[in-house]
PDB file of C-alpha atoms and ligand atoms in Angstrom:
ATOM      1  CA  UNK M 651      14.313   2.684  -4.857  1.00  0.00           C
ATOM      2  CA  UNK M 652      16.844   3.804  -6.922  1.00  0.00           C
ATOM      3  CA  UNK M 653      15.543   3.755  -9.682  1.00  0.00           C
ATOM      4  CA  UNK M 654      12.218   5.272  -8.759  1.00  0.00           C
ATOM      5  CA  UNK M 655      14.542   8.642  -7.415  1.00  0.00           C
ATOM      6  CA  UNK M 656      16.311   8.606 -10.786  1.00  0.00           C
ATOM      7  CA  UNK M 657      12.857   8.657 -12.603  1.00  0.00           C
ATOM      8  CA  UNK M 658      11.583  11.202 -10.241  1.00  0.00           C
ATOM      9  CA  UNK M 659      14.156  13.468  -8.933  1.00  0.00           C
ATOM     10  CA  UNK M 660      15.654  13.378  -5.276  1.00  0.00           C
ATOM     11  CA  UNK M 661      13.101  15.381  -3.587  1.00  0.00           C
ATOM     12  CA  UNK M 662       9.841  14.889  -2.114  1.00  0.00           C
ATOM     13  CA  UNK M 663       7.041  15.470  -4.594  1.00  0.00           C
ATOM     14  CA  UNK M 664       4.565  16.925  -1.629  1.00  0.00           C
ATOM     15  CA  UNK M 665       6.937  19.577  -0.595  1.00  0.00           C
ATOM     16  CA  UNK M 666      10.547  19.977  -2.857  1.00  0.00           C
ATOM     17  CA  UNK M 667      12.443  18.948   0.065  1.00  0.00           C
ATOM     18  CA  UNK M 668      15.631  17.409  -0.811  1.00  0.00           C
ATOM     19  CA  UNK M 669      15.896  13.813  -0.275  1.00  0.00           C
ATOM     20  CA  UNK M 670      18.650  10.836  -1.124  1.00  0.00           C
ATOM     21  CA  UNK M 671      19.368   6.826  -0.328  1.00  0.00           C
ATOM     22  CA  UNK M 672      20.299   6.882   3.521  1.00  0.00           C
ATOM     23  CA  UNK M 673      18.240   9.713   3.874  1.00  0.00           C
ATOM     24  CA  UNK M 674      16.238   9.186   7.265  1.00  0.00           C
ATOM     25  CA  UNK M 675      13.023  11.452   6.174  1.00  0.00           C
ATOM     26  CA  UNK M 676      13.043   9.339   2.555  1.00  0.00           C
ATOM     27  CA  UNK M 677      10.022   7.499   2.032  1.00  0.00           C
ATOM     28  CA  UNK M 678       8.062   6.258  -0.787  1.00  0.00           C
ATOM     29  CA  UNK M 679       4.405   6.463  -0.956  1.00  0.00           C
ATOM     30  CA  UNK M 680       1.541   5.300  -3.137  1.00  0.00           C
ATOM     31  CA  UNK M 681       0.033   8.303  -5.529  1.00  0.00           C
ATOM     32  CA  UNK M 682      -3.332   6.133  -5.210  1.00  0.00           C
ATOM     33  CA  UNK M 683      -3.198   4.826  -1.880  1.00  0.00           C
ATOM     34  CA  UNK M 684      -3.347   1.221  -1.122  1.00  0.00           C
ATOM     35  CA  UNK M 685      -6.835   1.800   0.628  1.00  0.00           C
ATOM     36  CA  UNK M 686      -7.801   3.110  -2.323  1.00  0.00           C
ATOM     37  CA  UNK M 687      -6.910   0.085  -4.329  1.00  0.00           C
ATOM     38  CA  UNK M 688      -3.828   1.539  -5.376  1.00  0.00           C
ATOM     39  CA  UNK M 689      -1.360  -1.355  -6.729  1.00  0.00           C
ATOM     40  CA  UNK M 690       2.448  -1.715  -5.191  1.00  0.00           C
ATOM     41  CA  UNK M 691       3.679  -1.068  -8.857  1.00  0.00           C
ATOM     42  CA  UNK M 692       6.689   1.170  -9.340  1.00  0.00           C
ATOM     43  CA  UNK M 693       4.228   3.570 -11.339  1.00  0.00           C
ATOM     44  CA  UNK M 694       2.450   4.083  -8.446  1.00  0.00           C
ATOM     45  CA  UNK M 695       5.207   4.852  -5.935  1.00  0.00           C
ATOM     46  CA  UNK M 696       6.564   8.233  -5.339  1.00  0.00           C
ATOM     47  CA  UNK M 697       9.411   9.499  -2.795  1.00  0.00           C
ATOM     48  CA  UNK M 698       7.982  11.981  -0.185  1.00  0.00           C
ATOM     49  CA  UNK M 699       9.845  13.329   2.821  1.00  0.00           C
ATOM     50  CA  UNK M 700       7.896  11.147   5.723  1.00  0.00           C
ATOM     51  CA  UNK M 701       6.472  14.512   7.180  1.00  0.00           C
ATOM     52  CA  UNK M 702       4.122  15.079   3.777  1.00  0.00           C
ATOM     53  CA  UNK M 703       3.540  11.018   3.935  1.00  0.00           C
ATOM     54  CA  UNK M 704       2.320  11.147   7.313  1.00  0.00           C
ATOM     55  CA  UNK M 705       0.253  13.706   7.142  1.00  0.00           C
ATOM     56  CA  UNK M 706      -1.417  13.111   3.720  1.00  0.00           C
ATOM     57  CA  UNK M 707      -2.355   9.859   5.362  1.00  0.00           C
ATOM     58  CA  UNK M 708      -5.307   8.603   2.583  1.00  0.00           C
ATOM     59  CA  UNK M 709      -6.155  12.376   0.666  1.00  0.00           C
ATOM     60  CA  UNK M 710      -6.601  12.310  -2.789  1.00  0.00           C
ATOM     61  CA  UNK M 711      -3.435  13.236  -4.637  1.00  0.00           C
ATOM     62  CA  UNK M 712      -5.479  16.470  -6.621  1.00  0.00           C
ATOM     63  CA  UNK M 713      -6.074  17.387  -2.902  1.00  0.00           C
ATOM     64  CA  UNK M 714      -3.079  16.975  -1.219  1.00  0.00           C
ATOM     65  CA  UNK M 715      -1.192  19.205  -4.150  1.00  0.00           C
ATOM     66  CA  UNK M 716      -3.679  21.876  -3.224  1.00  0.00           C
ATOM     67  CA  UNK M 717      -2.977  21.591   0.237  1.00  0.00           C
ATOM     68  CA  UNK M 718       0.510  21.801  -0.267  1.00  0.00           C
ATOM     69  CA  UNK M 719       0.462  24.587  -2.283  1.00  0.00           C
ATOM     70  CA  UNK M 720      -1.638  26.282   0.286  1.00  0.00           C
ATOM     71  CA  UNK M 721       0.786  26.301   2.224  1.00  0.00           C
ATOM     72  CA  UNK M 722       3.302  27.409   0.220  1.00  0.00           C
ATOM     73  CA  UNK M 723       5.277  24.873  -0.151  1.00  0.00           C
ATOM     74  CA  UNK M 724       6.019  23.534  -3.846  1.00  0.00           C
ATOM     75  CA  UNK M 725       4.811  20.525  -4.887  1.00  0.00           C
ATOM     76  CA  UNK M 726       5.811  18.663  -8.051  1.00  0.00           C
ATOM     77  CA  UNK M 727       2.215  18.549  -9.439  1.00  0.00           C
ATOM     78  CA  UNK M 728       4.439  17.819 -13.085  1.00  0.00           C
ATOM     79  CA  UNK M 729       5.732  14.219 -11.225  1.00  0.00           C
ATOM     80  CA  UNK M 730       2.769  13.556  -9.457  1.00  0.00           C
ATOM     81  CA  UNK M 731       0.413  14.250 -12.992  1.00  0.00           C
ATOM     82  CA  UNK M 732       3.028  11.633 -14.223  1.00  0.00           C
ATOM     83  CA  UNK M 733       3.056   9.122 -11.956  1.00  0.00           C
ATOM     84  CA  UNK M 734      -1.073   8.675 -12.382  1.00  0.00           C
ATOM     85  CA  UNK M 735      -1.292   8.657 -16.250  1.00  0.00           C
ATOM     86  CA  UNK M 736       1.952   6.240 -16.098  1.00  0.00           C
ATOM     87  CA  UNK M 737      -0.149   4.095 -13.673  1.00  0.00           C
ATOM     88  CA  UNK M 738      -3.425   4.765 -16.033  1.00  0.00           C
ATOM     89  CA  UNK M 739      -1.383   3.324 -19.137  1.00  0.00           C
ATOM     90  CA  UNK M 740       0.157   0.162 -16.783  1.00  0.00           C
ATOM     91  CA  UNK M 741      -3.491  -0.689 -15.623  1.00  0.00           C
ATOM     92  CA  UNK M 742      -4.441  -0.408 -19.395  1.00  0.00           C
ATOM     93  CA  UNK M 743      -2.047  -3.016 -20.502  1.00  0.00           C
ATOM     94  CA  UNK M 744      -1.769  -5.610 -17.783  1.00  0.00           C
ATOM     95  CA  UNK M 745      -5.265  -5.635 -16.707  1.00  0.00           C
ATOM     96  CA  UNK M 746      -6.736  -5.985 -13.233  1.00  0.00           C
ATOM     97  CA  UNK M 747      -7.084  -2.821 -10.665  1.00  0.00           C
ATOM     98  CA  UNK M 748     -10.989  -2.529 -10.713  1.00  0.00           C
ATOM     99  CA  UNK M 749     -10.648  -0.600  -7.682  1.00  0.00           C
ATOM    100  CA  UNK M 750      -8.132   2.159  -8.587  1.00  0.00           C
ATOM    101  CA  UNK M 751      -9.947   2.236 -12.114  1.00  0.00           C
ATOM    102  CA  UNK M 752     -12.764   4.717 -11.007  1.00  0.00           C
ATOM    103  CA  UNK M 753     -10.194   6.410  -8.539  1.00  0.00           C
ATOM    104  CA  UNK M 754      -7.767   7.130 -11.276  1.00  0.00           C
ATOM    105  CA  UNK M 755      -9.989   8.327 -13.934  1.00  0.00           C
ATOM    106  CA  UNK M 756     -11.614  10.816 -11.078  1.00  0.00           C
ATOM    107  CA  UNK M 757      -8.264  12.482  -9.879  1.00  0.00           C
ATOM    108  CA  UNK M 758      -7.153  12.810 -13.500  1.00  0.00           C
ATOM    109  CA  UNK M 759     -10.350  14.581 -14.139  1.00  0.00           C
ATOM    110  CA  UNK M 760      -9.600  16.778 -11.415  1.00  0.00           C
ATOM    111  CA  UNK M 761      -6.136  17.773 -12.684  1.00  0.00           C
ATOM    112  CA  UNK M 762      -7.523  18.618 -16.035  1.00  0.00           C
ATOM    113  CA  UNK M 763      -5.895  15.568 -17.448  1.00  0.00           C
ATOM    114  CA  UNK M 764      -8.300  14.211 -19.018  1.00  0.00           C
TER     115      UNK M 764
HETATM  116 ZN1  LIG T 877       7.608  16.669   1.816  1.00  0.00          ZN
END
C-alpha cells in the first residue's frame, strides 16, 4: 500500500484528490479491471478516492480519463499511462495474462501509446 502511494503520489489518479494511509476515501483499484482479466499485481493497482472507484465500476481506463476530464476534474493520465505500459512490460516477462493481453494493447492504442 505503501509503497504503491510512494510510486504514485498520494492522490487519487481519477480525480487529484488528496489521499493518505488511514485515509477513509483511500482505495486501490485495478487500471485493467479484474473482469477484464486484469492481474492483482502491484503494476496494476492504482489509489483512487472510493467515489471515482465506485463509479468507474468496469470502464476502460482511456474512458474513464475522458470522463474525468469532462468533468473537470484532473486526472493523472501521466500515472495511469504508467501503470499500463509497467503492467505491459510485467506481462512480457513473467508470462501468462491471455486475457488482459488484447485489453492492454487496445487501451494503449487508445492513449497514443503505442
Ligand atoms: Zn477520485
Amino acid at each position: 500500500m505503501q509503497a504503491i502511494l510512494d510510486r504514485d503520489g498520494r492522490c487519487c489518479v481519477w480525480c487529484s484528490r488528496p489521499l493518505d494511509v488511514g485515509d477513509r476515501a483511500l482505495t486501490f483499484e485495478h487500471v485493467v479491471p479484474r473482469l477484464k482479466g486484469g492481474p492483482a499485481w502491484a503494476e496494476n493497482e492504482v489509489p483512487a478516492c472510493r467515489t471515482c472507484n465506485r463509479q468507474r465500476g468496469h470502464t476502460a481506463p482511456s474512458a474513464w480519463l475522458e470522463e474525468r476530464a469532462g468533468r473537470g476534474l484532473r486526472p493523472r493520465r501521466d500515472v495511469v499511462e504508467r501503470a499500463l505500459l509497467d503492467l505491459r512490460d510485467a506481462i512480457a516477462e513473467r508470462g501468462g495474462q491471455r486475457r488482459a493481453r488484447p485489453y492492454l494493447a487496445r487501451e494503449l492504442r487508445r492513449l497514443g501509446l503505442e
